């Protein structure tokens, strides 16, 4: 696995973060060292596919990147299911297409354009956070409308906090996590600058309220580690 060194040297101008070839090449290392609890979030994708997929339905991985979650959906889905993996990064999609998963269609597309139908499982693993906040409710409603009764949406996000003390404490703990995984203060600071206009976190409460508003029946945060959380919402 290639090591993420993208922000290790001082840059005269730190541009907005892009999911380009340089990022795709080091993505597994980057996400593992940047997102506390990522492996736990992934394991739940496999478990959800096993538990909630229904024969003859569709499973979606929206914002699939290199397909860490897609592979688990493909492995654990019920019989006669299709997995639809979508990402708008050419660099990510072309790499995932090379993996040739039996039951998966990999599509280069903006997830706001993806038709959701006959869905038993939908995964948004760290993807909604990259959409403009004003467009998130429409997408979540569109997903809910395309899901079958009893279907599961797994939504994992970077979250923020209303209280400044909580926000400061959780940010500090997240940065310490990154330091303990080998990132320097320079790397942490430059990545933060690059991502701050691209990744807009919301509070866990805002996510839960939106999911309930569009008609999910049982909305349960099941995991949180510092500034990252995951919610299971049943249709
Ligand atoms: C994983 N789920 O490994 N349409 C399609 N894709 C998008 C859009 C959009 N509008 N916006 C962002 N993306 C993966 C990790 S990464 C998370 C997901 C992170 C894609 C973007 O190209 C990238 O591949 C992915 O969402 C986010 O479980 O980097 O923090």
mmCIF file of C-alpha atoms and ligand atoms in Angstrom:
data_model
loop_
_atom_site.group_PDB
_atom_site.id
_atom_site.type_symbol
_atom_site.label_atom_id
_atom_site.label_comp_id
_atom_site.label_asym_id
_atom_site.label_seq_id
_atom_site.Cartn_x
_atom_site.Cartn_y
_atom_site.Cartn_z
ATOM 1 C CA UNK A 1 0.000 0.000 0.000
ATOM 2 C CA UNK A 2 1.497 3.407 -1.003
ATOM 3 C CA UNK A 3 2.072 5.851 1.821
ATOM 4 C CA UNK A 4 0.236 9.187 1.859
ATOM 5 C CA UNK A 5 2.912 11.936 1.728
ATOM 6 C CA UNK A 6 0.802 14.467 -0.213
ATOM 7 C CA UNK A 7 0.974 17.280 2.362
ATOM 8 C CA UNK A 8 4.378 16.408 3.854
ATOM 9 C CA UNK A 9 6.303 19.269 2.198
ATOM 10 C CA UNK A 10 5.428 22.957 2.644
ATOM 11 C CA UNK A 11 3.219 24.175 -0.235
ATOM 12 C CA UNK A 12 3.231 27.854 -1.289
ATOM 13 C CA UNK A 13 -0.477 27.554 -2.061
ATOM 14 C CA UNK A 14 -2.709 24.817 -0.655
ATOM 15 C CA UNK A 15 -5.487 24.284 -3.222
ATOM 16 C CA UNK A 16 -8.859 22.677 -2.569
ATOM 17 C CA UNK A 17 -8.712 18.930 -2.015
ATOM 18 C CA UNK A 18 -9.420 16.836 -5.148
ATOM 19 C CA UNK A 19 -9.983 13.102 -5.559
ATOM 20 C CA UNK A 20 -7.386 12.889 -8.339
ATOM 21 C CA UNK A 21 -4.784 10.259 -9.318
ATOM 22 C CA UNK A 22 -2.353 11.328 -6.583
ATOM 23 C CA UNK A 23 -5.042 10.850 -3.924
ATOM 24 C CA UNK A 24 -6.397 7.618 -5.441
ATOM 25 C CA UNK A 25 -2.874 6.121 -5.388
ATOM 26 C CA UNK A 26 -2.552 6.549 -1.610
ATOM 27 C CA UNK A 27 -6.230 6.520 -0.601
ATOM 28 C CA UNK A 28 -6.318 3.316 1.495
ATOM 29 C CA UNK A 29 -3.386 4.572 3.594
ATOM 30 C CA UNK A 30 -4.829 8.104 3.802
ATOM 31 C CA UNK A 31 -8.265 7.065 5.018
ATOM 32 C CA UNK A 32 -6.952 4.456 7.465
ATOM 33 C CA UNK A 33 -4.631 7.002 9.117
ATOM 34 C CA UNK A 34 -7.142 9.895 8.982
ATOM 35 C CA UNK A 35 -10.494 8.433 10.023
ATOM 36 C CA UNK A 36 -10.639 6.836 13.467
ATOM 37 C CA UNK A 37 -13.043 3.920 13.362
ATOM 38 C CA UNK A 38 -12.925 3.486 9.574
ATOM 39 C CA UNK A 39 -12.433 -0.282 9.831
ATOM 40 C CA UNK A 40 -15.391 -0.529 12.230
ATOM 41 C CA UNK A 41 -17.565 1.440 9.790
ATOM 42 C CA UNK A 42 -16.526 -0.912 6.995
ATOM 43 C CA UNK A 43 -17.288 -4.058 8.975
ATOM 44 C CA UNK A 44 -20.839 -2.796 9.515
ATOM 45 C CA UNK A 45 -21.278 -2.467 5.725
ATOM 46 C CA UNK A 46 -20.679 -6.218 5.362
ATOM 47 C CA UNK A 47 -22.973 -6.982 8.270
ATOM 48 C CA UNK A 48 -25.740 -4.731 6.884
ATOM 49 C CA UNK A 49 -25.516 -6.353 3.473
ATOM 50 C CA UNK A 50 -25.817 -9.749 5.119
ATOM 51 C CA UNK A 51 -28.697 -8.733 7.372
ATOM 52 C CA UNK A 52 -30.777 -6.351 5.231
ATOM 53 C CA UNK A 53 -30.252 -7.301 1.593
ATOM 54 C CA UNK A 54 -33.214 -9.068 0.073
ATOM 55 C CA UNK A 55 -32.999 -11.412 -2.921
ATOM 56 C CA UNK A 56 -33.554 -9.656 -6.227
ATOM 57 C CA UNK A 57 -32.969 -6.111 -4.955
ATOM 58 C CA UNK A 58 -30.284 -3.465 -5.480
ATOM 59 C CA UNK A 59 -27.540 -2.373 -3.097
ATOM 60 C CA UNK A 60 -25.879 1.020 -3.592
ATOM 61 C CA UNK A 61 -22.473 2.312 -2.537
ATOM 62 C CA UNK A 62 -22.673 6.073 -3.155
ATOM 63 C CA UNK A 63 -19.243 7.727 -3.162
ATOM 64 C CA UNK A 64 -17.550 4.337 -3.391
ATOM 65 C CA UNK A 65 -13.940 5.565 -3.908
ATOM 66 C CA UNK A 66 -11.780 2.453 -4.411
ATOM 67 C CA UNK A 67 -14.623 0.182 -3.351
ATOM 68 C CA UNK A 68 -13.683 -0.891 0.173
ATOM 69 C CA UNK A 69 -17.404 -0.974 0.994
ATOM 70 C CA UNK A 70 -18.476 -2.124 -2.468
ATOM 71 C CA UNK A 71 -16.469 -5.346 -2.122
ATOM 72 C CA UNK A 72 -18.290 -6.142 1.123
ATOM 73 C CA UNK A 73 -21.699 -5.467 -0.445
ATOM 74 C CA UNK A 74 -20.756 -7.697 -3.372
ATOM 75 C CA UNK A 75 -19.640 -10.493 -1.023
ATOM 76 C CA UNK A 76 -22.522 -10.401 1.444
ATOM 77 C CA UNK A 77 -25.601 -9.525 -0.650
ATOM 78 C CA UNK A 78 -28.459 -11.995 -0.957
ATOM 79 C CA UNK A 79 -28.939 -13.994 -4.165
ATOM 80 C CA UNK A 80 -29.862 -12.270 -7.420
ATOM 81 C CA UNK A 81 -28.882 -8.846 -6.099
ATOM 82 C CA UNK A 82 -27.032 -6.139 -8.049
ATOM 83 C CA UNK A 83 -24.551 -3.769 -6.421
ATOM 84 C CA UNK A 84 -24.323 -0.283 -7.914
ATOM 85 C CA UNK A 85 -21.143 1.591 -6.960
ATOM 86 C CA UNK A 86 -21.050 5.282 -7.876
ATOM 87 C CA UNK A 87 -18.351 7.934 -7.680
ATOM 88 C CA UNK A 88 -17.676 11.095 -9.680
ATOM 89 C CA UNK A 89 -13.889 10.739 -9.454
ATOM 90 C CA UNK A 90 -12.495 9.242 -12.639
ATOM 91 C CA UNK A 91 -9.316 8.272 -10.771
ATOM 92 C CA UNK A 92 -11.282 6.241 -8.218
ATOM 93 C CA UNK A 93 -13.749 4.660 -10.629
ATOM 94 C CA UNK A 94 -11.145 3.520 -13.159
ATOM 95 C CA UNK A 95 -9.220 1.713 -10.403
ATOM 96 C CA UNK A 96 -12.348 0.046 -9.011
ATOM 97 C CA UNK A 97 -13.457 -1.050 -12.502
ATOM 98 C CA UNK A 98 -10.266 -3.092 -12.769
ATOM 99 C CA UNK A 99 -11.351 -5.261 -9.842
ATOM 100 C CA UNK A 100 -14.142 -6.970 -11.813
ATOM 101 C CA UNK A 101 -16.622 -7.748 -9.081
ATOM 102 C CA UNK A 102 -19.202 -10.292 -10.241
ATOM 103 C CA UNK A 103 -22.388 -8.618 -9.143
ATOM 104 C CA UNK A 104 -21.317 -4.961 -9.265
ATOM 105 C CA UNK A 105 -21.769 -2.159 -11.799
ATOM 106 C CA UNK A 106 -19.275 0.649 -11.233
ATOM 107 C CA UNK A 107 -20.563 3.986 -12.520
ATOM 108 C CA UNK A 108 -18.756 7.308 -13.012
ATOM 109 C CA UNK A 109 -21.506 9.707 -11.985
ATOM 110 C CA UNK A 110 -22.489 12.437 -9.573
ATOM 111 C CA UNK A 111 -24.567 10.733 -6.869
ATOM 112 C CA UNK A 112 -27.155 13.505 -7.252
ATOM 113 C CA UNK A 113 -27.897 12.003 -10.693
ATOM 114 C CA UNK A 114 -28.088 8.372 -9.586
ATOM 115 C CA UNK A 115 -31.454 6.682 -9.973
ATOM 116 C CA UNK A 116 -32.243 4.735 -6.802
ATOM 117 C CA UNK A 117 -34.752 1.927 -7.232
ATOM 118 C CA UNK A 118 -35.703 -1.353 -5.563
ATOM 119 C CA UNK A 119 -33.000 -0.719 -2.936
ATOM 120 C CA UNK A 120 -32.582 -2.864 0.170
ATOM 121 C CA UNK A 121 -29.241 -1.408 1.284
ATOM 122 C CA UNK A 122 -27.747 2.029 0.597
ATOM 123 C CA UNK A 123 -24.305 3.061 1.853
ATOM 124 C CA UNK A 124 -23.107 6.666 2.120
ATOM 125 C CA UNK A 125 -19.762 6.101 3.815
ATOM 126 C CA UNK A 126 -18.148 9.537 4.309
ATOM 127 C CA UNK A 127 -19.672 10.967 1.120
ATOM 128 C CA UNK A 128 -22.646 13.204 2.011
ATOM 129 C CA UNK A 129 -20.187 15.549 3.748
ATOM 130 C CA UNK A 130 -18.832 16.598 0.329
ATOM 131 C CA UNK A 131 -22.207 17.822 -0.990
ATOM 132 C CA UNK A 132 -23.303 21.425 -0.411
ATOM 133 C CA UNK A 133 -25.436 21.308 2.767
ATOM 134 C CA UNK A 134 -28.423 22.880 0.974
ATOM 135 C CA UNK A 135 -28.579 19.883 -1.400
ATOM 136 C CA UNK A 136 -28.372 17.128 1.192
ATOM 137 C CA UNK A 137 -32.056 16.860 2.112
ATOM 138 C CA UNK A 138 -33.086 16.415 -1.539
ATOM 139 C CA UNK A 139 -30.563 13.591 -1.959
ATOM 140 C CA UNK A 140 -31.576 11.807 1.244
ATOM 141 C CA UNK A 141 -35.260 12.126 0.269
ATOM 142 C CA UNK A 142 -34.496 10.750 -3.203
ATOM 143 C CA UNK A 143 -32.704 7.787 -1.589
ATOM 144 C CA UNK A 144 -35.598 7.167 0.830
ATOM 145 C CA UNK A 145 -38.068 7.210 -2.082
ATOM 146 C CA UNK A 146 -36.073 4.528 -3.909
ATOM 147 C CA UNK A 147 -35.774 2.182 -0.939
ATOM 148 C CA UNK A 148 -38.007 -0.753 -0.138
ATOM 149 C CA UNK A 149 -39.779 -0.992 3.199
ATOM 150 C CA UNK A 150 -37.370 -2.391 5.829
ATOM 151 C CA UNK A 151 -34.316 -1.394 3.795
ATOM 152 C CA UNK A 152 -31.204 -0.013 5.522
ATOM 153 C CA UNK A 153 -29.299 3.205 4.904
ATOM 154 C CA UNK A 154 -25.859 3.340 6.482
ATOM 155 C CA UNK A 155 -24.687 6.943 6.766
ATOM 156 C CA UNK A 156 -21.188 7.671 8.102
ATOM 157 C CA UNK A 157 -19.963 11.242 8.357
ATOM 158 C CA UNK A 158 -17.477 13.584 9.877
ATOM 159 C CA UNK A 159 -19.574 15.513 12.401
ATOM 160 C CA UNK A 160 -19.299 18.811 14.282
ATOM 161 C CA UNK A 161 -20.576 19.900 17.663
ATOM 162 C CA UNK A 162 -22.696 22.866 18.807
ATOM 163 C CA UNK A 163 -20.652 23.330 21.980
ATOM 164 C CA UNK A 164 -17.259 24.978 21.410
ATOM 165 C CA UNK A 165 -15.686 22.975 24.260
ATOM 166 C CA UNK A 166 -16.839 19.658 22.789
ATOM 167 C CA UNK A 167 -15.737 20.772 19.314
ATOM 168 C CA UNK A 168 -12.286 21.749 20.576
ATOM 169 C CA UNK A 169 -11.816 18.555 22.557
ATOM 170 C CA UNK A 170 -12.900 16.222 19.749
ATOM 171 C CA UNK A 171 -10.790 18.094 17.155
ATOM 172 C CA UNK A 172 -7.782 17.818 19.455
ATOM 173 C CA UNK A 173 -8.342 14.080 19.896
ATOM 174 C CA UNK A 174 -8.722 13.606 16.139
ATOM 175 C CA UNK A 175 -5.465 15.458 15.459
ATOM 176 C CA UNK A 176 -3.714 13.371 18.098
ATOM 177 C CA UNK A 177 -5.025 10.245 16.349
ATOM 178 C CA UNK A 178 -3.462 11.498 13.097
ATOM 179 C CA UNK A 179 -0.161 12.312 14.834
ATOM 180 C CA UNK A 180 -0.066 8.854 16.379
ATOM 181 C CA UNK A 181 -0.481 7.433 12.856
ATOM 182 C CA UNK A 182 2.571 9.287 11.571
ATOM 183 C CA UNK A 183 1.198 12.581 10.236
ATOM 184 C CA UNK A 184 3.266 15.676 11.097
ATOM 185 C CA UNK A 185 1.764 18.956 12.304
ATOM 186 C CA UNK A 186 2.511 20.396 8.828
ATOM 187 C CA UNK A 187 0.602 17.578 7.104
ATOM 188 C CA UNK A 188 -2.337 17.975 9.473
ATOM 189 C CA UNK A 189 -2.452 21.760 8.980
ATOM 190 C CA UNK A 190 -2.127 21.701 5.161
ATOM 191 C CA UNK A 191 -4.736 18.925 4.793
ATOM 192 C CA UNK A 192 -7.069 20.916 7.008
ATOM 193 C CA UNK A 193 -6.695 23.980 4.755
ATOM 194 C CA UNK A 194 -7.251 21.881 1.627
ATOM 195 C CA UNK A 195 -10.380 20.199 2.917
ATOM 196 C CA UNK A 196 -12.139 23.004 4.790
ATOM 197 C CA UNK A 197 -14.059 24.333 1.775
ATOM 198 C CA UNK A 198 -14.802 20.835 0.451
ATOM 199 C CA UNK A 199 -15.953 18.908 3.526
ATOM 200 C CA UNK A 200 -18.703 20.627 5.514
ATOM 201 C CA UNK A 201 -19.650 18.634 8.619
ATOM 202 C CA UNK A 202 -23.028 18.860 10.343
ATOM 203 C CA UNK A 203 -24.005 17.797 13.849
ATOM 204 C CA UNK A 204 -25.148 14.257 14.526
ATOM 205 C CA UNK A 205 -28.495 15.735 15.621
ATOM 206 C CA UNK A 206 -28.942 17.478 12.241
ATOM 207 C CA UNK A 207 -28.341 14.194 10.409
ATOM 208 C CA UNK A 208 -30.812 12.300 12.599
ATOM 209 C CA UNK A 209 -33.466 15.028 12.174
ATOM 210 C CA UNK A 210 -33.077 14.999 8.366
ATOM 211 C CA UNK A 211 -33.384 11.207 8.159
ATOM 212 C CA UNK A 212 -36.537 11.263 10.284
ATOM 213 C CA UNK A 213 -37.946 14.184 8.295
ATOM 214 C CA UNK A 214 -37.757 12.316 4.973
ATOM 215 C CA UNK A 215 -39.467 9.209 6.351
ATOM 216 C CA UNK A 216 -36.905 6.798 7.792
ATOM 217 C CA UNK A 217 -38.659 4.842 10.565
ATOM 218 C CA UNK A 218 -35.854 3.838 12.914
ATOM 219 C CA UNK A 219 -32.863 6.152 13.013
ATOM 220 C CA UNK A 220 -30.051 5.021 15.295
ATOM 221 C CA UNK A 221 -26.533 6.383 15.707
ATOM 222 C CA UNK A 222 -24.595 3.156 16.307
ATOM 223 C CA UNK A 223 -20.997 4.378 16.316
ATOM 224 C CA UNK A 224 -18.968 7.455 17.141
ATOM 225 C CA UNK A 225 -15.256 8.079 17.496
ATOM 226 C CA UNK A 226 -14.263 11.715 18.097
ATOM 227 C CA UNK A 227 -15.437 13.698 15.022
ATOM 228 C CA UNK A 228 -16.734 10.673 13.083
ATOM 229 C CA UNK A 229 -20.112 9.028 13.487
ATOM 230 C CA UNK A 230 -22.308 6.483 11.763
ATOM 231 C CA UNK A 231 -26.082 6.121 11.689
ATOM 232 C CA UNK A 232 -28.240 3.161 10.712
ATOM 233 C CA UNK A 233 -31.611 4.283 9.326
ATOM 234 C CA UNK A 234 -34.342 1.803 8.436
ATOM 235 C CA UNK A 235 -36.973 2.615 5.826
HETATM 236 C C1 LIG B 1 -15.001 4.202 1.500
HETATM 237 N N1 LIG B 1 -17.006 5.359 0.714
HETATM 238 O O1 LIG B 1 -13.813 3.856 1.326
HETATM 239 N N2 LIG B 1 -20.898 12.317 -6.512
HETATM 240 C C2 LIG B 1 -20.186 11.163 -6.519
HETATM 241 N N3 LIG B 1 -19.126 10.941 -5.717
HETATM 242 C C3 LIG B 1 -18.747 11.943 -4.906
HETATM 243 C C4 LIG B 1 -19.423 13.178 -4.859
HETATM 244 C C5 LIG B 1 -20.548 13.348 -5.715
HETATM 245 N N4 LIG B 1 -21.254 14.480 -5.729
HETATM 246 N N5 LIG B 1 -18.809 13.981 -3.951
HETATM 247 C C6 LIG B 1 -17.779 13.262 -3.447
HETATM 248 N N6 LIG B 1 -17.734 12.044 -4.032
HETATM 249 C C7 LIG B 1 -15.537 5.321 0.660
HETATM 250 C C8 LIG B 1 -14.897 6.615 1.071
HETATM 251 S S1 LIG B 1 -14.413 9.200 0.267
HETATM 252 C C9 LIG B 1 -14.323 9.810 1.868
HETATM 253 C C10 LIG B 1 -15.522 7.817 0.471
HETATM 254 C C11 LIG B 1 -13.205 10.710 2.160
HETATM 255 C C12 LIG B 1 -16.797 10.948 -3.766
HETATM 256 C C13 LIG B 1 -15.336 11.331 -3.891
HETATM 257 O O2 LIG B 1 -14.899 11.279 -5.224
HETATM 258 C C14 LIG B 1 -14.674 10.281 -2.995
HETATM 259 O O3 LIG B 1 -14.235 9.165 -3.725
HETATM 260 C C15 LIG B 1 -15.768 9.895 -2.009
HETATM 261 O O4 LIG B 1 -16.955 10.550 -2.431
HETATM 262 C C16 LIG B 1 -15.477 10.303 -0.578
HETATM 263 O O5 LIG B 1 -15.758 3.657 2.331
HETATM 264 O O6 LIG B 1 -12.302 10.864 1.341
HETATM 265 O O7 LIG B 1 -13.225 11.304 3.295
#
